[in-house]
Coordinates of C-alpha atoms in Angstrom, one line a residue:
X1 CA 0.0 0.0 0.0
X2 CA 1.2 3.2 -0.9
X3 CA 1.3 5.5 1.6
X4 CA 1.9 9.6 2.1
X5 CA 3.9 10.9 5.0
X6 CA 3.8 15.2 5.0
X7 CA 4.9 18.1 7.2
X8 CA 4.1 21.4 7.7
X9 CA 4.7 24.4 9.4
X10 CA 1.9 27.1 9.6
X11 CA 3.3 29.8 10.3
X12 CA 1.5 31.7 13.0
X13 CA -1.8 30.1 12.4
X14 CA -3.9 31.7 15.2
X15 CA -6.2 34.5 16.5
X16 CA -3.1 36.9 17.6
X17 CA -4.1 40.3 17.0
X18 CA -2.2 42.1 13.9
X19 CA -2.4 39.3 11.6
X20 CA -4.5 38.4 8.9
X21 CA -7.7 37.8 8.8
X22 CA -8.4 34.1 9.9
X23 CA -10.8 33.1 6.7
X24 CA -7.7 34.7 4.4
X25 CA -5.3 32.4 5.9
X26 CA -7.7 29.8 5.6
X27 CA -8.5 30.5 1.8
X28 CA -4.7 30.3 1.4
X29 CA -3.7 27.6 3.4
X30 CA -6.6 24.8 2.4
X31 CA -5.9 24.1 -1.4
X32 CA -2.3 23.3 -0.7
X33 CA -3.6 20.8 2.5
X34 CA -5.5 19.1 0.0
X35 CA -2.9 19.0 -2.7
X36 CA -0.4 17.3 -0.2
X37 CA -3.0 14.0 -0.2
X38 CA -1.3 13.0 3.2
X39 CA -1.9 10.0 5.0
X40 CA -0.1 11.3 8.0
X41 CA 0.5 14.7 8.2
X42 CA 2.8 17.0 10.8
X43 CA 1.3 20.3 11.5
X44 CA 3.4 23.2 13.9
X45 CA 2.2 26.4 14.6
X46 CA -0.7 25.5 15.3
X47 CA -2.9 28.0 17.9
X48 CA -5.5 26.6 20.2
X49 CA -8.4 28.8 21.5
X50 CA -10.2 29.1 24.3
X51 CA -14.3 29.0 24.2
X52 CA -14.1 30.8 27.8
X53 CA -11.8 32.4 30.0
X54 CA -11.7 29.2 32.2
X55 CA -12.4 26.3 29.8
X56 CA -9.6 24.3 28.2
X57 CA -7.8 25.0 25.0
X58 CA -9.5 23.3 22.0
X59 CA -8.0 23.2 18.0
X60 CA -10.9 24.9 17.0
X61 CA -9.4 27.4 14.2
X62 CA -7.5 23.9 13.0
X63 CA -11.3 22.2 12.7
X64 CA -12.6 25.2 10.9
X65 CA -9.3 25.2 8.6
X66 CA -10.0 21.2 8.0
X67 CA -13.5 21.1 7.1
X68 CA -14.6 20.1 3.9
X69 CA -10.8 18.2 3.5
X70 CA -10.0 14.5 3.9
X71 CA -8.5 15.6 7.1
X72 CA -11.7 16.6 8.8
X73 CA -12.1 12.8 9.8
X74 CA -8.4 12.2 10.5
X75 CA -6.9 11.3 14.2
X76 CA -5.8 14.3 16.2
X77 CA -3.0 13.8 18.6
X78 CA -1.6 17.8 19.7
X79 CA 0.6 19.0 22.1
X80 CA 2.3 22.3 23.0
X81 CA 3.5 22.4 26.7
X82 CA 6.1 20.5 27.7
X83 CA 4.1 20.2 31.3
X84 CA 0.9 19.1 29.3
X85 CA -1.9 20.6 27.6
X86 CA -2.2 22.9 24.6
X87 CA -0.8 26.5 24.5
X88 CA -2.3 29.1 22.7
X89 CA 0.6 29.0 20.3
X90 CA 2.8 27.0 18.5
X91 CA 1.3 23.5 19.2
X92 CA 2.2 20.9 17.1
X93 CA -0.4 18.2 15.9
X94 CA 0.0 14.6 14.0
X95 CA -3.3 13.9 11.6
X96 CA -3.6 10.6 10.9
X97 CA -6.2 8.4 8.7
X98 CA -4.4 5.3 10.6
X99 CA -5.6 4.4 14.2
X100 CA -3.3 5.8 16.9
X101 CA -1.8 2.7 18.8
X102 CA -0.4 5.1 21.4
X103 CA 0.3 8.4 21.8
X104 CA 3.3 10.3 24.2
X105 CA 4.5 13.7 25.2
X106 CA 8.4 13.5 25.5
X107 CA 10.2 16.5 27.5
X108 CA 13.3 15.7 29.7
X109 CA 12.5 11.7 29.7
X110 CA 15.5 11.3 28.0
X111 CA 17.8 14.4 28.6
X112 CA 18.3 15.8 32.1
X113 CA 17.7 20.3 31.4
X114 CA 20.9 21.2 31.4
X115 CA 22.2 23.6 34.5
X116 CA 24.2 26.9 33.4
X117 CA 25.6 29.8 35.3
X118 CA 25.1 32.9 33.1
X119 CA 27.1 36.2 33.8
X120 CA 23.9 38.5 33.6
X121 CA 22.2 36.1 35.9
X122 CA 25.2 36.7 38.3
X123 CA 26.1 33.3 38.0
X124 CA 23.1 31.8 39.3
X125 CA 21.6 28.1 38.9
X126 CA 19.4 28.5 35.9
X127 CA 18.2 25.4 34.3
X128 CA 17.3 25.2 30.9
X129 CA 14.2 23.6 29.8
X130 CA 12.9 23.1 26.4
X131 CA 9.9 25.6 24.8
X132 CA 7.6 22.6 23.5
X133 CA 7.8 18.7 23.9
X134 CA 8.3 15.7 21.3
X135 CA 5.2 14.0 20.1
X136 CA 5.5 10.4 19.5
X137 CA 2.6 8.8 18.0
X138 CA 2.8 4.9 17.1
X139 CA 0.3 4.3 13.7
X140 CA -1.1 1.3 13.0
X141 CA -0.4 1.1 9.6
X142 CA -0.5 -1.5 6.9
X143 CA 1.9 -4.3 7.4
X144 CA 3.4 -6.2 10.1
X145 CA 5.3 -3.1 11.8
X146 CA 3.8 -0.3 13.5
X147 CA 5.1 3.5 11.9
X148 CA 7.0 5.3 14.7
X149 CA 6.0 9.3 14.2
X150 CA 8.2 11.5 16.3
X151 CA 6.8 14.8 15.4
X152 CA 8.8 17.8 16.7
X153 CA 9.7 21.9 16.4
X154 CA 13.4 22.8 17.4
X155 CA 13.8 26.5 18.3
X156 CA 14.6 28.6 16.2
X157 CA 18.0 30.5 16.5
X158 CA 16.7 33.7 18.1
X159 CA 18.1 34.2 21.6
X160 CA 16.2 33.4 24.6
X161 CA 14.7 36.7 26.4
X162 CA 16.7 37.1 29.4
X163 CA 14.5 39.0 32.6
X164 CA 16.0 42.6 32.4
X165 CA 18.2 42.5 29.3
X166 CA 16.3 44.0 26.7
X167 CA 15.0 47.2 25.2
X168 CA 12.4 46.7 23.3
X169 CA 11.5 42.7 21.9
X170 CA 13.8 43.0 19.2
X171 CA 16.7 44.6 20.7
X172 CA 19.2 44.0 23.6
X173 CA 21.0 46.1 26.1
X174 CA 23.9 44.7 26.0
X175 CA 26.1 41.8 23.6
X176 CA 26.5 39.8 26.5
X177 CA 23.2 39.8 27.5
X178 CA 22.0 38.8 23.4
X179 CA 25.2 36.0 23.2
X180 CA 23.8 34.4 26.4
X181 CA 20.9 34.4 24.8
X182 CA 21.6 33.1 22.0
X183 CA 23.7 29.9 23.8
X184 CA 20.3 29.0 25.7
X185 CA 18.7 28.6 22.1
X186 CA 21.4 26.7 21.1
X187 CA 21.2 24.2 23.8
X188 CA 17.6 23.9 23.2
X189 CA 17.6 23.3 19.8
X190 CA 21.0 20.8 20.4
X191 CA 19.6 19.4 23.4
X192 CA 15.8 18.7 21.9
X193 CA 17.9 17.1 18.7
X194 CA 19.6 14.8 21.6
X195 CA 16.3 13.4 23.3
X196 CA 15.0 12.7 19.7
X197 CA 18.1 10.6 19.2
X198 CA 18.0 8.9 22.1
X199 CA 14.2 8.1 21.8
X200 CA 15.0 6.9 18.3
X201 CA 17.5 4.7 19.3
X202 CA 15.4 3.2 22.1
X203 CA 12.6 1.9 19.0
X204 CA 15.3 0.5 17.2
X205 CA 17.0 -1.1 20.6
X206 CA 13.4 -3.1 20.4
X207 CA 13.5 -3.7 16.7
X208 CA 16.2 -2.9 14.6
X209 CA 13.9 -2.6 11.6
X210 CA 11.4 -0.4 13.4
X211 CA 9.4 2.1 10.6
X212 CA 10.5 5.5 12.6
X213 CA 9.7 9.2 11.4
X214 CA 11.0 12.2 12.6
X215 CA 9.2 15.1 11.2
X216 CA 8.8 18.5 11.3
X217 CA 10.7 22.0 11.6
X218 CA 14.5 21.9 12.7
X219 CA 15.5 25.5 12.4
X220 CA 18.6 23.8 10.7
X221 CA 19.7 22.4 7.6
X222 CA 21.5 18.9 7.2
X223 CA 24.6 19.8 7.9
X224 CA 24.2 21.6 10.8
X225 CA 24.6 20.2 14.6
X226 CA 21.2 19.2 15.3
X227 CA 20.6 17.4 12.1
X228 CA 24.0 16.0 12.2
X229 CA 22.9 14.4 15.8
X230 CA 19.9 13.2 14.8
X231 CA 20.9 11.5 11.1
X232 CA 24.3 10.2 13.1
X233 CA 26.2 8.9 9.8
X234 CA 29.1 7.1 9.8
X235 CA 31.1 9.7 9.0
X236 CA 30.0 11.2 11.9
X237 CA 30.1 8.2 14.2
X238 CA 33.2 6.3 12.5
X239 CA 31.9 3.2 13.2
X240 CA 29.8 1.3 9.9
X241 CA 28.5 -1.0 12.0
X242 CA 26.7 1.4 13.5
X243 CA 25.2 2.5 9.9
X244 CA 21.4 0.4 11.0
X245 CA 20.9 3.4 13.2
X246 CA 21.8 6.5 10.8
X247 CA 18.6 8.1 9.8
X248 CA 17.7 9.0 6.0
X249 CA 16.9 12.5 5.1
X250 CA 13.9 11.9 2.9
X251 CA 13.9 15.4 1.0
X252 CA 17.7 15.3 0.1
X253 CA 16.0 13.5 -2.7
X254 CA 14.5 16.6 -4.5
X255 CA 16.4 18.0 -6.8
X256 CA 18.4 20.4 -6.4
X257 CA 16.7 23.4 -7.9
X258 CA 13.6 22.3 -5.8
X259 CA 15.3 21.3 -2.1
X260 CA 14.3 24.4 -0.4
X261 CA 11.3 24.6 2.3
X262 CA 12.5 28.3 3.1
X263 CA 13.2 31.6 1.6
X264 CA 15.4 33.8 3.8
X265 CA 17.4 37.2 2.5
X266 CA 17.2 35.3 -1.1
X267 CA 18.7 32.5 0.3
X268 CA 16.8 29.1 -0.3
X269 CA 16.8 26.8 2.8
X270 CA 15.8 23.5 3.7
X271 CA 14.6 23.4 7.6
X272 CA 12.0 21.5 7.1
X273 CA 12.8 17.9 7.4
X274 CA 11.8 14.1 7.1
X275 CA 14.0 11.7 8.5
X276 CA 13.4 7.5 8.1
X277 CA 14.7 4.8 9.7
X278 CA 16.9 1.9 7.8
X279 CA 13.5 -0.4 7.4
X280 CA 11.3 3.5 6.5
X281 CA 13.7 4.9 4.1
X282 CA 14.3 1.6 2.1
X283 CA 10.4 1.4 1.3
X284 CA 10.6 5.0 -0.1
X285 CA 9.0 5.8 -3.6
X286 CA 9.5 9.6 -4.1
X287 CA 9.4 13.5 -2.2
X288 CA 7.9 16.6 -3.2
X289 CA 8.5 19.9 -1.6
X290 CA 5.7 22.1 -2.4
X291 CA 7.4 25.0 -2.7
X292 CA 6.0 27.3 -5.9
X293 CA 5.7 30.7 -4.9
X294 CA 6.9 30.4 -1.6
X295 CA 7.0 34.2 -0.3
X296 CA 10.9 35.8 1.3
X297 CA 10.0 35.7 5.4
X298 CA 12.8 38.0 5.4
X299 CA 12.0 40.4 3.2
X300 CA 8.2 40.4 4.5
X301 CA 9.4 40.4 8.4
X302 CA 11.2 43.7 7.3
X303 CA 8.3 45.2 4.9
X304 CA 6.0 44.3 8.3
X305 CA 3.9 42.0 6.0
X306 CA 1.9 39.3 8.0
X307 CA 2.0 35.6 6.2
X308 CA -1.4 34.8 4.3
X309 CA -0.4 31.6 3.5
X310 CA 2.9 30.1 5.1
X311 CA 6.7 31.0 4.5
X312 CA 7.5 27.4 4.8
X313 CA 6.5 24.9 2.2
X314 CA 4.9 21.3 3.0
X315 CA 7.6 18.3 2.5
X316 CA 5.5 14.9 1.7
X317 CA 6.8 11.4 1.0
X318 CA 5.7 8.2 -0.4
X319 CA 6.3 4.9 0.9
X320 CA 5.7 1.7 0.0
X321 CA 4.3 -0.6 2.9

């Protein structure tokens, strides 16, 4: 059975004042959700609203945005905090056609928050936590292996606000106080990349040919750190009998005038990733990145334009199970 494996993030898609107007995004985000034909698709940036001040979070502007598309009767599995729950931001959410085995919320299970001692802090104990957990869904999916979806959003590599040190939201007081910064988003970003390894490598410790995807937006490109850790290729490990465990990036199929998930300054980018186990990657058919007329987030960020579609294009797979 042939089966479709897409991500994709949103960009901003919620009720924050400022923006566009919901049912423009909506207008300009739902013919490419339906062109992508996933079976299983990885959504970030997803907002979640509130029907009263008190009642829960609910994917409410995500229904509205699915109805009327194949995805409308799909399985939700969302998550946003890493303490639980939904956020009314940036929440990331598997849609599936398969049934959900089981679903998990991963934050610090595998990787201890690191404990730093900045210099604006005055060297206190600060430890640093990650902005939003892993999502692990297990699919059952056709064939004698369940598919392993380990859907996830890296930070992005803007510096961490640090209590006193800025200006305004953009600008910092000091350089000290913006390097700091930046370190903590490193470690996030390297240190979320780490648990996502090690949760990888605890599927495969139970089958070696385990279907396992890891999906979603990396704020990095393949050959930077948090990619590096999470493909972990022999020429990174040194060891080929390690090679079972080296993950397969999906998209570095494309060609090369279409790699690009990202417009930034001109330059084309791919952050957007899928990444496939040994058994995932050899059943592989062909990846699309859906990328025509993607928009320059730089050069709208600057011109204060607000995204009426996304600045990042969809990634989507085919595998054969």
């Amino acid at each position: 059975m042939r089966v479709r494996l897409a991500t994709w993030n949103l960009e901003n898609f919620d009720e924050r004042p400022g923006g566009v107007e919901v049912a423009q995004r909506i207008a300009a985000l739902r013919p490419k959700l339906s062109a992508l034909r996933a079976d299983v698709l990885c959504l970030q940036e997803v907002g979640a609203e509130r029907v009263d001040r008190q009642g829960p979070r609910t994917l409410s502007l995500l229904s509205e945005l699915l109805e009327g598309t194949a995805y409308a009767g799909f399985t939700r599995v969302a998550a946003g905090l890493p303490t639980g729950g939904l956020s009314n931001i940036h929440n990331l959410v598997v849609l599936s056609r398969f049934p959900v085995v089981r679903q998990q919320d991963i934050a610090h299970r595998y990787v201890e928050p690191p404990v730093v001692r900045l210099s604006v802090d005055g060297r206190k104990a600060r430890e640093v936590r990650w902005d939003r957990p892993l999502v692990h869904v297990t699919l059952a999916v056709p064939g004698p292996r369940p598919l392993h979806v380990i859907a996830l959003h890296l930070r992005a590599p803007l510096a961490t606000a640090l209590e006193g040190q800025k200006v305004t939201p953009s600008s910092w007081k000091s350089v000290p106080g913006w390097a700091e910064g930046f370190w903590l988003s490193s470690m996030k970003r390297t240190g979320q990349a780490l648990e996502a390894r090690l949760l990888v490598e605890a599927l495969l410790s139970e089958d070696a040919d385990a279907l396992v995807l890891v999906a979603g937006d990396f704020n990095a490109e393949l050959s930077e750190m948090p990619l590096r850790l999470l493909r972990a290729e022999v020429d990174d490990t040194g060891n080929p009998a390690l090679s079972s465990h080296s993950l397969t990036a999906l998209e570095a199929t494309v060609p090369d005038e279409r790699r690009f998930t990202v417009v930034h300054e001109g330059r084309r980018q791919v952050l957007d990733h899928l990444l496939a186990s040994g058994a995932l990657a050899r059943a592989h058919v062909r990846t699309d990145i859906l990328n025509d007329g993607l928009g320059d987030e730089w050069t709208a960020s600057k011109a204060g334009l607000k995204p009426l579609g996304s600045f990042h294009a969809p990634v989507v797979s085919e595998v054969e199970l």
